Each structure stands twice: as structure tokens, then as C-alpha cells.
Amino acid sequence: ALRFLALYMLSRVQRICKSTSVSCAGFPRGLWSGHAFASVRISPRTRSARQELHSASLLCTAKAISTPPIASPESMGKRRVAVVGGGISGTVCASELTKHDFDVVVFESGNGLGGRMSTRRYDREDGTQVTFDHGAQFFSVSDPRFDSLVQEWERAGVVGRWEGRFGSIPNDDNTRGHLQPEDTLRTAVTLDSEHDSRYVGMPGMNSVCKHLQSMQGFEVRKRTKVTGFTNPSADADGKWSLAVKPSKDPGADPVMVSGFDAVVVTDLSVAQVVYGEPAPLESAGVDGLLKRMQSAAPREARFALMVAFEGPVPIEFDALQIHNHPVLEKASRNSSKPMRSTGADQWVLLSTQDYAMNRIRGRLSRPGTTVHSDLLDRVVEGMYEAFESLVEEDLGAHPLPPTVLKVAHRWGGAFPAEPLGDGAEEFLVDGSSTFYACGDFVKPPVNGVQGFVEGAALSGLAAAQRILQVTQQAPAL
Ligand SMILES: Cc1cc2nc3c(=O)[nH]c(=O)nc-3n(C[C@H](O)[C@H](O)[C@H](O)COP(=O)(O)OP(=O)(O)OC[C@H]3O[C@@H](n4cnc5c(N)ncnc54)[C@H](O)[C@@H]3O)c2cc1C
């Protein structure tokens, strides 16, 4: 019954499309550029009714004619892979595939590469800049495969060691006010000495992802959100197609980009309804993979407060782990990391999960809306007051210097609560071996939070290596 309903709705949509001169499946080929038109056929025998419904609405709103060309003369004859997400897992995966002569396109909904290894820059009136790593603070290395990647990045000058002084604040009645040298933050598994194991990107955390792109030259489509997928079984050429639209324009019609031999997704959100929009994976016809991703526990949330002070914050530590505090979990002096701008003392404060959940209250506000900016204003105030009281009252330090800038950012999905893999399973793959999922939500970190970057990078690497393996066994193009 659902299948008939799907076909009935499809024919209704076609009729509407015809009357409004928007092209759709079954209409004259000339309205569509080759690949895009070929990708809009839907075979009722091979697709579930639910996928048909989603695909039909996706494809029928996809803009005619304007499908961007993806085949350049150099890419002709190469295998093509679409990577959804330009964080560390996506860029490591794209880099590995490009090295092996694949034609890779990375679709990234954000303004640039990095994902949660992110860096914000603000220009000051005096011409200097302040920068903040408002996602991952540093990462550790435990696996030899990641070690060799990190060594390469160190040689390229995009990664260095953070030699800052780490401290912890127990914040209970007996020990309040006594900073203690931090051992628990240090990684359990290290390459040489414990102290050498905190790595950061240079000059920002996102430098690693940018470096991978500039070394290998894979194509990146920034500010481009993937909203759906069309399975090769519904494509005349037997290839994957992606529906994409500008991420800042949620009301825009999606455009189809076609001709991919494989797809790699790197974010759990493609399997989830976010801001009321359907999960992009619903339309892909990869039900097993979709179910697995949807079985993940909800990710933990955090707020990050970026603060630049006119002078140095009067405490002797560069990074603090704050225990049992209602608002703050971590504080890092960004300006103590290598190759950072030093014009102001720049700090990144991370909230606790409880503080974030109590403010988000089960409903993510959409960035750019008044509701969202009001929320961030309240967070700036709340987190700053908490830091001020921690430094001045709990630690008994001198008053904080005046601030130059205070900006808050919400991470709706900061960390996976529990990655899906068991450690041995480093990525997920659909039965057809053409659709992959990788990232920190698959591979558990070895060293707690500071091992997430490593887990994500290894997950992307392993997915790429499986694609290489599978295509070596497949007949040549
Ligand atoms: C506040 C904070 C502090 C952290 N601290 C540490 C730390 O100290 N050490 C550590 O190791 N780890 C830390 N982490 C975790 C670490 O940053 C992540 O585990 C790692 O960066 C994840 O990389 P990824 O490639 O799996 O995912 P991401 O970096 O999230 O990349 C996924 C990308 O996909 C994009 N995307 C999603 N959906 C779509 C779509 N539909 N279309 C197009 N693009 C899409 C996203 O914009 C994103 O860029 C921290 C994270 C946060 C938020």
C-alpha cells in the first residue's frame, strides 16, 4: 500500500512540476543536464516506498539545468568518491584516496575545513588578530599509523607540541583553592615522554585539514550541505548522486551532483532529523547502515566561550581541568599554544555537559535566529561570570584584566557518548561496499577525550583503505 502511495504521490508531484515548469523524473531529457537526469529514475522494485517518497520530493525540487559539472579532463576515467564532511576523518580519507589517483569531492556544510578541529579568527581594530581553537584543544598519539601521519604533519610544520602548564581544580570543600600539577590529563600511552604527547595544529587546529587539502588538491565544496542521496540502483549509469544546497539557505532547492562510485559520510547527523529536516540518509537505500547510525547514543553537548583579555590572566597555568563545577569543565590559554597570535591573552572555556543540556533543553535552536543569538548572549554572561569567580574567588588570583572580545559557540554534538565500534571495527560499510561511514562516532578513543581526533583520523584512513582494496578487486573502469 505504501508503494502505491509513493507512486501516486510521485505522479502528483510530476504533474505539479509540469505545471510550474520545474523538471522532474519522466520529463524531457533536455531540461536536465546529462548526469542529473539519469539519476532521477526511481525503480519501485529496488527501493523501499519510504525512500521513494523522500527521493521523489528531493529530486523533484532539485533545480533543473544548474547541476554543477564535476568532470574535469584530468578526472576523466578516474574513480570518483564523494566525502560528506571536511573534518579530520573526511580529509584524511580524501587525502588517502587522492594519493591513489581517485577523484574526490569533499562536501562541507561549514565555512571551511576542520570540523570540530576548528579555529576562529577575529580582526582587531589595531590590525592584529585573535584566534581560538574552540573545538578540540589538543590530541594525543597512541597508534603507529596515526604516529606516522602526525610525524608527516610535524615535518610539514602544521603540527607542534603544546608545552603549556596543565593544572586541575578539584573544587570540593577540602581542596578548594589549591591548584595541583595535572597528571590525570596526560595521556596514558605516549610516544616518548608523557609531556611530549599533547599535539596541536599550527597556526590553528584546523591547519591539519587545510594542509591535507593543499598537499593532495582534492576538490572541496564549502558551505554546501548534503541533503539526500540517490542509490545507484536508481541511476542509469549505476552511480551515486547527492542532493546538495547552500548551507546558509535552508529554503533553497537542492541540486543533484552525480557520478560517484562510492560515498563516505563522516557525521552522525546525516542519519538524524536536525532542525526539522529529514535525515539525508533516509533516501540512500542503505537501511542497515542507517539503523546502525541511528542506534548511537545521543552525543554530548558543550558550549565554548572564547575570551580575549587585554593582559595576561593572572594564574600560572595554561590549561585547567575543572572538576565538580556546575558550569565549567576546562579552560585553555589559547595564546600559550605554538604559533598563536600573542596580541591578547586568548582563552577558550568549555562548559560542562549539564550546563549545556540545561540551556539547550532538548531543542537545538538554528544558528542565525534571534532565539539562538539570545541563547548565546546568556551563555556568554553565565560562563564568563563563572570563570571570573573561579579565578578571583576560588583561586584567590588578582582580578581579571579587561576583555577585548567574548563570543560563545554551541556544540550540539561535541563528543560521541559511546562510539559504535568495538575498536576493531574502525568504519561502517553498507552491503554493496560503496557506502561508508567513518569518524569519531565509530572508533572509540584510546586515551579518553584527547584521543578522539586520533580515532576519527584512523577511522577515515581505514575507510579509504577499504575502498582502495575493494576497487583493486573490481574490474577496471
Ligand atoms: C569542544 C570540543 C572539545 C574537544 N576536545 C578534544 C580534545 O581535546 N582532544 C581530542 O582528541 N578531541 C577533542 N574533541 C573531539 C574532536 O574534535 C572530534 O572527535 C574530531 O574532530 C571529530 O572529527 P570527525 O571528522 O569525526 O568529525 P567532524 O570534525 O565533526 O567533521 C564532520 C564534518 O561534517 C560536516 N557535515 C555534517 N553534516 C553535513 C552535511 N549534511 N553536508 C555537508 N557537511 C556536513 C560538518 O560540518 C563537519 O565539518 C573535542 C570536540 C569538541 C566539540
Coordinates of C-alpha atoms and ligand atoms in Angstrom, one line a residue:
A1 CA 0.0 0.0 0.0
L2 CA 2.9 2.3 0.8
R3 CA 4.5 1.6 -2.5
F4 CA 1.3 2.6 -4.4
L5 CA 1.0 5.7 -2.2
A6 CA 4.6 6.6 -3.2
L7 CA 3.9 6.1 -6.9
Y8 CA 0.7 8.1 -6.6
M9 CA 2.5 10.9 -4.8
L10 CA 5.3 10.8 -7.4
S11 CA 2.8 11.2 -10.2
R12 CA 1.1 14.1 -8.3
V13 CA 4.5 15.8 -7.9
Q14 CA 5.3 15.3 -11.6
R15 CA 2.0 17.0 -12.5
I16 CA 2.7 19.9 -10.2
C17 CA 6.3 20.1 -11.6
K18 CA 5.0 20.2 -15.1
S19 CA 2.5 22.9 -14.4
T20 CA 5.2 25.0 -12.7
S21 CA 7.9 24.3 -15.3
V22 CA 10.2 22.6 -12.8
S23 CA 11.7 19.4 -14.3
C24 CA 11.3 16.0 -12.8
A25 CA 11.7 12.3 -13.5
G26 CA 10.0 11.3 -16.7
F27 CA 10.1 14.8 -18.3
P28 CA 12.1 15.6 -21.5
R29 CA 15.8 15.0 -21.1
G30 CA 16.7 18.4 -22.4
L31 CA 15.6 20.0 -19.2
W32 CA 18.3 18.2 -17.2
S33 CA 22.0 18.1 -17.7
G34 CA 23.0 14.5 -18.5
H35 CA 24.1 13.0 -15.2
A36 CA 21.4 14.7 -13.2
F37 CA 18.6 13.5 -15.4
A38 CA 20.0 10.0 -15.5
S39 CA 19.9 9.9 -11.7
V40 CA 16.3 10.7 -11.2
R41 CA 14.8 7.4 -12.3
I42 CA 13.3 5.5 -9.4
S43 CA 12.8 1.8 -9.7
P44 CA 9.9 0.6 -7.5
R45 CA 11.3 -2.9 -7.5
T46 CA 14.6 -2.0 -5.8
R47 CA 13.7 0.9 -3.5
S48 CA 11.5 0.9 -0.4
A49 CA 8.4 3.1 -0.6
R50 CA 9.7 5.4 2.1
Q51 CA 12.9 6.0 0.2
E52 CA 10.9 6.6 -3.0
L53 CA 8.8 9.3 -1.2
H54 CA 11.9 11.1 0.1
S55 CA 13.8 10.7 -3.2
A56 CA 10.8 11.9 -5.2
S57 CA 10.4 15.1 -3.2
L58 CA 14.2 15.6 -3.2
L59 CA 14.6 15.1 -6.9
C60 CA 11.6 17.0 -8.0
T61 CA 12.7 20.1 -6.1
A62 CA 16.2 19.7 -7.5
K63 CA 17.0 22.6 -9.8
A64 CA 16.9 21.8 -13.5
I65 CA 19.9 22.7 -15.7
S66 CA 22.1 24.1 -12.9
T67 CA 23.8 20.9 -11.9
P68 CA 27.5 21.9 -11.5
P69 CA 29.9 19.9 -13.7
I70 CA 32.2 17.7 -11.7
A71 CA 34.2 16.0 -14.5
S72 CA 37.4 17.9 -15.5
P73 CA 39.7 16.5 -18.2
E74 CA 42.2 15.3 -15.5
S75 CA 39.4 13.4 -13.7
M76 CA 38.1 11.5 -16.7
G77 CA 38.4 7.8 -16.2
K78 CA 39.2 8.0 -12.5
R79 CA 37.0 6.5 -9.8
R80 CA 35.0 9.2 -8.0
V81 CA 34.3 9.4 -4.4
A82 CA 32.1 11.9 -2.6
V83 CA 33.1 12.6 1.0
V84 CA 30.5 14.3 3.2
G85 CA 32.3 16.3 5.8
G86 CA 35.6 18.1 5.9
G87 CA 36.7 17.3 9.4
I88 CA 39.8 15.2 10.2
S89 CA 38.2 11.9 9.3
G90 CA 36.9 13.2 5.9
T91 CA 40.1 15.0 5.0
V92 CA 42.3 12.0 6.0
C93 CA 40.1 9.8 3.9
A94 CA 40.0 12.2 0.9
S95 CA 43.8 12.6 1.1
E96 CA 44.5 8.9 1.1
L97 CA 42.2 8.3 -1.9
T98 CA 43.5 11.2 -3.9
K99 CA 47.1 9.9 -3.3
H100 CA 45.9 6.7 -5.0
D101 CA 44.6 8.6 -8.1
F102 CA 40.9 8.8 -7.1
D103 CA 38.9 11.9 -8.0
V104 CA 37.5 13.0 -4.6
V105 CA 35.0 15.8 -3.9
V106 CA 34.5 16.8 -0.2
F107 CA 31.2 18.5 0.6
E108 CA 31.4 20.6 3.7
S109 CA 28.4 22.5 5.2
G110 CA 30.7 24.8 7.2
N111 CA 32.7 27.8 6.1
G112 CA 36.0 25.8 5.8
L113 CA 37.8 22.6 6.6
G114 CA 38.4 21.3 10.1
G115 CA 35.0 20.3 11.5
R116 CA 35.4 20.1 15.3
M117 CA 39.2 20.7 14.9
S118 CA 38.2 24.3 14.4
T119 CA 39.8 27.7 14.7
R120 CA 38.1 31.1 14.8
R121 CA 39.9 34.3 13.8
Y122 CA 38.8 37.8 14.7
D123 CA 40.4 41.0 13.4
R124 CA 41.1 43.7 15.9
E125 CA 40.9 47.4 15.2
D126 CA 44.7 47.7 15.6
G127 CA 45.2 45.3 12.7
T128 CA 46.2 42.3 14.9
Q129 CA 44.1 39.1 15.1
V130 CA 42.9 37.0 17.9
T131 CA 42.4 33.3 17.3
F132 CA 40.7 30.5 19.2
D133 CA 40.6 26.7 18.9
H134 CA 37.0 26.4 20.1
G135 CA 36.7 22.7 19.4
A136 CA 39.4 20.1 20.1
Q137 CA 42.1 21.6 22.3
F138 CA 44.9 19.1 21.6
F139 CA 45.3 15.5 20.7
S140 CA 47.4 12.5 21.7
V141 CA 49.0 9.8 19.7
S142 CA 49.0 6.1 20.5
D143 CA 48.6 4.1 17.3
P144 CA 51.7 3.7 15.0
R145 CA 49.5 4.5 11.9
F146 CA 48.5 7.8 13.5
D147 CA 52.0 8.4 14.7
S148 CA 53.3 8.3 11.1
L149 CA 50.6 10.7 9.9
V150 CA 51.5 13.1 12.8
Q151 CA 55.2 12.9 12.1
E152 CA 54.5 13.9 8.5
W153 CA 52.4 16.8 9.7
E154 CA 55.2 17.8 12.1
R155 CA 57.7 17.8 9.3
A156 CA 55.3 20.0 7.2
G157 CA 55.1 22.4 10.2
V158 CA 51.4 22.2 10.6
V159 CA 51.5 20.3 13.9
G160 CA 53.6 21.0 17.0
R161 CA 53.7 20.2 20.7
W162 CA 51.9 22.2 23.3
E163 CA 54.3 22.7 26.2
G164 CA 51.8 24.6 28.4
R165 CA 51.4 24.0 32.1
F166 CA 48.4 21.9 32.9
G167 CA 46.6 22.0 36.2
S168 CA 43.4 20.7 37.8
I169 CA 41.0 22.2 40.2
P170 CA 39.2 19.6 42.4
N171 CA 36.8 22.3 43.5
D172 CA 35.5 20.5 46.6
D173 CA 35.4 22.0 50.1
N174 CA 38.7 20.4 51.3
T175 CA 40.9 21.2 48.4
R176 CA 39.3 24.4 47.0
G177 CA 41.8 27.0 46.0
H178 CA 44.8 24.6 45.6
L179 CA 45.9 24.1 42.1
Q180 CA 47.7 20.8 41.6
P181 CA 50.0 19.8 38.8
E182 CA 47.9 17.8 36.5
D183 CA 48.8 14.2 35.9
T184 CA 45.4 12.8 35.0
L185 CA 45.2 15.0 31.9
R186 CA 48.3 13.5 30.5
T187 CA 48.0 10.6 28.1
A188 CA 48.4 7.1 29.4
V189 CA 50.0 5.8 26.2
T190 CA 52.8 8.1 24.9
L191 CA 55.4 8.1 22.2
D192 CA 58.4 9.3 24.2
S193 CA 57.7 11.1 27.4
E194 CA 54.3 11.9 28.8
H195 CA 54.8 15.6 28.4
D196 CA 55.5 15.3 24.6
S197 CA 52.2 13.8 23.8
R198 CA 50.0 16.9 23.5
Y199 CA 49.8 17.9 19.9
V200 CA 48.1 20.9 18.3
G201 CA 47.6 22.1 14.8
M202 CA 49.7 25.2 13.8
P203 CA 48.9 28.0 13.5
G204 CA 45.4 26.7 14.4
M205 CA 43.8 23.3 15.0
N206 CA 42.2 23.4 11.5
S207 CA 45.7 23.7 9.9
V208 CA 46.0 19.9 9.6
C209 CA 42.8 19.5 7.4
K210 CA 43.8 22.5 5.3
H211 CA 47.3 21.0 4.8
L212 CA 45.9 17.7 3.7
Q213 CA 43.8 19.5 1.1
S214 CA 46.6 21.7 -0.2
M215 CA 49.0 18.7 -0.5
Q216 CA 46.6 16.4 -2.4
G217 CA 44.5 19.0 -4.1
F218 CA 41.1 17.3 -3.7
E219 CA 38.1 19.4 -4.5
V220 CA 36.2 21.0 -1.6
R221 CA 32.8 22.4 -1.8
K222 CA 32.4 24.6 1.2
R223 CA 29.1 25.9 2.7
T224 CA 27.4 23.1 0.8
K225 CA 25.1 20.8 2.7
V226 CA 24.3 17.4 1.5
T227 CA 20.5 16.8 2.0
G228 CA 20.0 13.4 0.3
F229 CA 21.4 10.6 -1.7
T230 CA 20.2 8.6 -4.7
N231 CA 21.2 4.9 -4.8
P232 CA 23.0 3.6 -7.9
S233 CA 20.1 1.1 -8.3
A234 CA 18.0 4.1 -9.4
D235 CA 20.6 5.6 -11.7
A236 CA 21.1 4.7 -15.4
D237 CA 24.9 4.8 -15.0
G238 CA 24.8 2.9 -11.8
K239 CA 26.4 5.7 -9.8
W240 CA 25.6 7.6 -6.6
S241 CA 24.1 11.0 -6.7
L242 CA 24.0 13.6 -3.9
A243 CA 21.4 16.3 -3.4
V244 CA 23.1 19.5 -2.2
K245 CA 22.2 23.0 -1.3
P246 CA 23.8 26.1 0.2
S247 CA 24.0 25.5 3.9
K248 CA 23.1 29.1 4.7
D249 CA 19.9 28.9 2.7
P250 CA 17.7 26.1 4.1
G251 CA 14.8 27.0 1.9
A252 CA 16.8 26.7 -1.4
D253 CA 16.0 23.9 -3.8
P254 CA 18.6 21.1 -3.8
V255 CA 20.8 20.5 -6.8
M256 CA 21.8 16.9 -7.8
V257 CA 25.5 16.1 -8.2
S258 CA 26.0 12.8 -9.9
G259 CA 28.6 10.2 -11.0
F260 CA 30.1 8.9 -7.8
D261 CA 31.4 5.3 -7.4
A262 CA 31.4 5.5 -3.7
V263 CA 30.2 7.8 -0.9
V264 CA 31.8 8.3 2.6
V265 CA 29.8 10.1 5.3
T266 CA 31.6 11.4 8.3
D267 CA 28.9 12.8 10.6
L268 CA 26.2 11.1 12.6
S269 CA 23.8 14.0 11.8
V270 CA 23.3 12.6 8.2
A271 CA 21.3 9.8 9.9
Q272 CA 19.2 12.2 12.1
V273 CA 16.4 14.7 11.7
V274 CA 18.0 18.1 12.5
Y275 CA 16.1 21.4 12.6
G276 CA 13.0 19.5 11.4
E277 CA 14.7 18.5 8.1
P278 CA 14.6 14.8 7.1
A279 CA 17.8 12.7 7.7
P280 CA 19.8 12.8 4.4
L281 CA 20.5 9.1 4.7
E282 CA 16.8 8.2 4.6
S283 CA 16.8 8.5 0.8
A284 CA 20.0 6.5 0.3
G285 CA 18.7 2.9 0.4
V286 CA 21.3 1.8 2.9
D287 CA 18.9 0.8 5.6
G288 CA 21.3 -1.4 7.6
L289 CA 23.8 1.3 7.9
L290 CA 21.2 3.9 8.7
K291 CA 19.8 1.8 11.5
R292 CA 23.3 1.3 12.9
M293 CA 24.0 5.0 12.9
Q294 CA 20.6 5.8 14.4
S295 CA 21.3 3.3 17.2
A296 CA 24.1 5.6 18.5
A297 CA 23.5 7.2 21.9
P298 CA 22.9 11.0 21.7
R299 CA 26.1 12.9 21.5
E300 CA 27.2 15.1 24.4
A301 CA 26.8 18.8 24.1
R302 CA 29.0 21.7 25.2
F303 CA 29.3 25.4 25.0
A304 CA 32.7 27.0 24.2
L305 CA 33.3 30.6 25.4
M306 CA 36.1 32.4 23.5
V307 CA 37.5 35.3 25.6
A308 CA 40.4 37.7 24.7
F309 CA 41.8 39.7 27.6
E310 CA 43.9 42.9 27.3
G311 CA 46.6 41.5 29.6
P312 CA 47.6 38.1 30.9
V313 CA 45.1 36.2 33.1
P314 CA 46.9 36.1 36.5
I315 CA 47.2 32.3 37.0
E316 CA 50.3 30.2 36.4
F317 CA 48.6 27.5 34.4
D318 CA 47.8 27.4 30.6
A319 CA 45.2 24.6 30.8
L320 CA 42.9 23.7 33.6
Q321 CA 40.7 20.6 34.1
I322 CA 37.9 21.7 36.5
H323 CA 36.2 19.0 38.5
N324 CA 32.8 19.1 40.1
H325 CA 32.0 22.6 38.8
P326 CA 28.4 23.4 37.8
V327 CA 29.4 25.5 34.7
L328 CA 33.0 25.0 33.7
E329 CA 34.8 21.8 32.7
K330 CA 38.0 23.1 31.1
A331 CA 39.9 26.3 30.4
S332 CA 42.8 26.7 28.0
R333 CA 45.1 29.6 27.3
N334 CA 45.0 29.5 23.5
S335 CA 47.8 32.0 23.3
S336 CA 50.2 29.5 25.0
K337 CA 50.0 27.1 22.1
P338 CA 52.7 27.3 19.5
M339 CA 52.4 29.9 16.6
R340 CA 49.4 31.6 18.0
S341 CA 48.9 35.4 17.9
T342 CA 50.0 36.9 21.2
G343 CA 48.5 40.4 21.0
A344 CA 46.0 39.5 23.7
D345 CA 45.6 36.7 26.2
Q346 CA 43.2 34.3 24.5
W347 CA 41.2 31.7 26.4
V348 CA 38.7 29.0 25.5
L349 CA 36.4 27.9 28.3
L350 CA 34.4 24.7 27.9
S351 CA 31.1 24.2 29.7
T352 CA 30.0 21.0 31.4
Q353 CA 27.6 18.7 29.7
D354 CA 24.9 19.5 32.4
Y355 CA 25.2 23.2 31.9
A356 CA 24.9 22.8 28.1
M357 CA 21.9 20.4 28.4
N358 CA 20.1 22.7 30.8
R359 CA 20.4 25.6 28.3
I360 CA 19.6 23.6 25.1
R361 CA 16.6 21.9 26.8
G362 CA 16.2 19.2 24.2
R363 CA 15.7 21.5 21.3
L364 CA 18.5 22.9 19.1
S365 CA 18.0 26.5 18.1
R366 CA 19.0 27.2 14.5
P367 CA 22.1 29.4 14.2
G368 CA 21.3 32.8 12.7
T369 CA 18.0 33.1 14.5
T370 CA 17.2 35.5 17.3
V371 CA 16.4 32.6 19.6
H372 CA 19.9 31.3 19.0
S373 CA 21.7 34.6 19.5
D374 CA 19.8 35.3 22.7
L375 CA 20.8 31.9 24.0
L376 CA 24.5 32.6 23.2
D377 CA 24.3 36.0 24.9
R378 CA 23.1 34.4 28.1
V379 CA 25.8 31.8 27.8
V380 CA 28.5 34.5 27.4
E381 CA 27.3 36.1 30.6
G382 CA 26.9 32.9 32.6
M383 CA 30.2 31.3 31.6
Y384 CA 32.2 34.5 32.0
E385 CA 30.9 35.1 35.5
A386 CA 31.7 31.5 36.4
F387 CA 35.3 32.0 35.2
E388 CA 35.7 35.3 37.0
S389 CA 34.5 33.8 40.2
L390 CA 36.7 30.8 39.8
V391 CA 39.9 32.8 39.2
E392 CA 39.3 35.6 41.6
E393 CA 37.4 33.9 44.5
D394 CA 38.3 30.2 44.3
L395 CA 41.9 30.6 43.2
G396 CA 42.3 33.9 45.0
A397 CA 44.1 35.4 42.0
H398 CA 44.3 39.1 41.1
P399 CA 41.2 40.5 39.2
L400 CA 40.9 39.5 35.6
P401 CA 42.1 42.1 33.1
P402 CA 39.5 43.9 30.9
T403 CA 38.2 41.8 28.0
V404 CA 38.6 42.6 24.3
L405 CA 36.2 40.0 23.0
K406 CA 33.7 37.4 24.3
V407 CA 32.0 35.0 21.9
A408 CA 30.1 31.8 22.7
H409 CA 29.6 28.8 20.4
R410 CA 27.2 25.9 20.9
W411 CA 28.4 22.3 20.1
G412 CA 25.1 20.4 19.9
G413 CA 27.2 17.2 19.3
A414 CA 30.6 17.7 20.8
F415 CA 31.6 14.1 21.6
P416 CA 30.0 10.8 21.0
A417 CA 28.6 9.5 24.2
E418 CA 29.6 6.0 23.2
P419 CA 31.2 5.3 19.8
L420 CA 29.5 2.5 17.8
G421 CA 32.6 0.4 17.0
D422 CA 34.3 -2.1 19.4
G423 CA 37.8 -0.8 18.5
A424 CA 38.5 -3.5 15.9
E425 CA 35.7 -2.1 13.7
E426 CA 37.0 1.2 12.5
F427 CA 34.4 2.3 10.0
L428 CA 30.9 1.1 8.8
V429 CA 30.1 -0.1 5.4
D430 CA 26.9 -0.9 3.5
G431 CA 26.5 -4.4 2.0
S432 CA 27.2 -3.0 -1.5
S433 CA 30.7 -1.8 -0.4
T434 CA 30.0 1.5 -2.0
F435 CA 28.7 3.5 1.0
Y436 CA 30.8 4.1 4.1
A437 CA 30.6 5.9 7.4
C438 CA 33.6 7.0 9.4
G439 CA 34.5 9.4 12.2
D440 CA 34.8 9.6 15.9
F441 CA 31.3 8.1 16.4
V442 CA 32.7 4.8 15.1
K443 CA 36.1 4.3 16.6
P444 CA 36.4 4.7 20.4
P445 CA 39.4 6.8 21.6
V446 CA 42.2 5.0 23.3
N447 CA 43.0 7.9 25.7
G448 CA 39.7 9.5 26.7
V449 CA 38.7 12.8 25.2
Q450 CA 42.2 13.7 23.9
G451 CA 42.1 10.5 21.8
F452 CA 39.0 11.4 19.8
V453 CA 41.0 13.2 17.0
E454 CA 43.2 10.1 16.6
G455 CA 40.2 7.8 16.5
A456 CA 38.5 9.9 13.8
A457 CA 41.6 10.1 11.7
L458 CA 42.2 6.4 11.8
S459 CA 38.5 5.8 11.0
G460 CA 38.9 7.9 7.9
L461 CA 42.1 6.2 6.9
A462 CA 40.7 2.7 7.4
A463 CA 37.6 3.6 5.3
A464 CA 39.8 4.9 2.5
Q465 CA 42.0 1.8 2.6
R466 CA 38.9 -0.5 2.3
I467 CA 37.8 1.5 -0.7
L468 CA 41.2 1.0 -2.3
Q469 CA 41.1 -2.7 -1.5
V470 CA 37.6 -3.1 -2.9
T471 CA 38.3 -1.3 -6.1
Q472 CA 41.5 -3.2 -6.7
Q473 CA 39.4 -6.3 -6.8
A474 CA 36.7 -4.8 -9.0
P475 CA 37.1 -4.7 -12.8
A476 CA 38.9 -1.6 -14.2
L477 CA 36.8 1.3 -15.5
Ligands
LIG1 C1 34.5 21.5 22.4 C2 35.3 20.2 22.0 C3 36.5 19.9 22.6 C4 37.2 18.8 22.1 N1 38.4 18.5 22.7 C5 39.1 17.4 22.2 C6 40.4 17.2 22.6 O1 41.0 18.0 23.4 N2 41.1 16.2 22.0 C7 40.6 15.4 21.1 O2 41.2 14.4 20.6 N3 39.3 15.6 20.6 C8 38.6 16.6 21.1 N4 37.3 16.8 20.7 C9 36.7 15.9 19.7 C10 37.3 16.0 18.3 O3 37.2 17.4 17.9 C11 36.5 15.2 17.4 O4 36.4 13.9 17.8 C12 37.1 15.1 15.9 O5 37.5 16.4 15.5 C13 36.0 14.5 15.1 O6 36.4 14.5 13.7 P1 35.3 14.0 12.6 O7 36.0 14.1 11.3 O8 34.9 12.6 13.0 O9 34.0 14.9 12.7 P2 33.9 16.4 12.4 O10 35.1 17.2 12.7 O11 32.6 16.8 13.2 O12 33.6 16.5 10.9 C14 32.3 16.3 10.3 C15 32.1 17.4 9.3 O13 30.9 17.0 8.5 C16 30.2 18.2 8.2 N5 28.8 17.9 7.9 C17 27.9 17.3 8.7 N6 26.8 17.1 8.0 C18 27.0 17.5 6.8 C19 26.2 17.5 5.6 N7 24.9 17.1 5.6 N8 26.7 18.1 4.5 C20 28.0 18.5 4.4 N9 28.8 18.5 5.5 C21 28.3 18.0 6.7 C22 30.4 19.1 9.5 O14 30.2 20.4 9.2 C23 31.8 18.7 9.9 O15 32.7 19.6 9.4 C24 36.6 18.0 21.1 C25 35.4 18.3 20.5 C26 34.7 19.5 20.9 C27 33.5 19.9 20.2

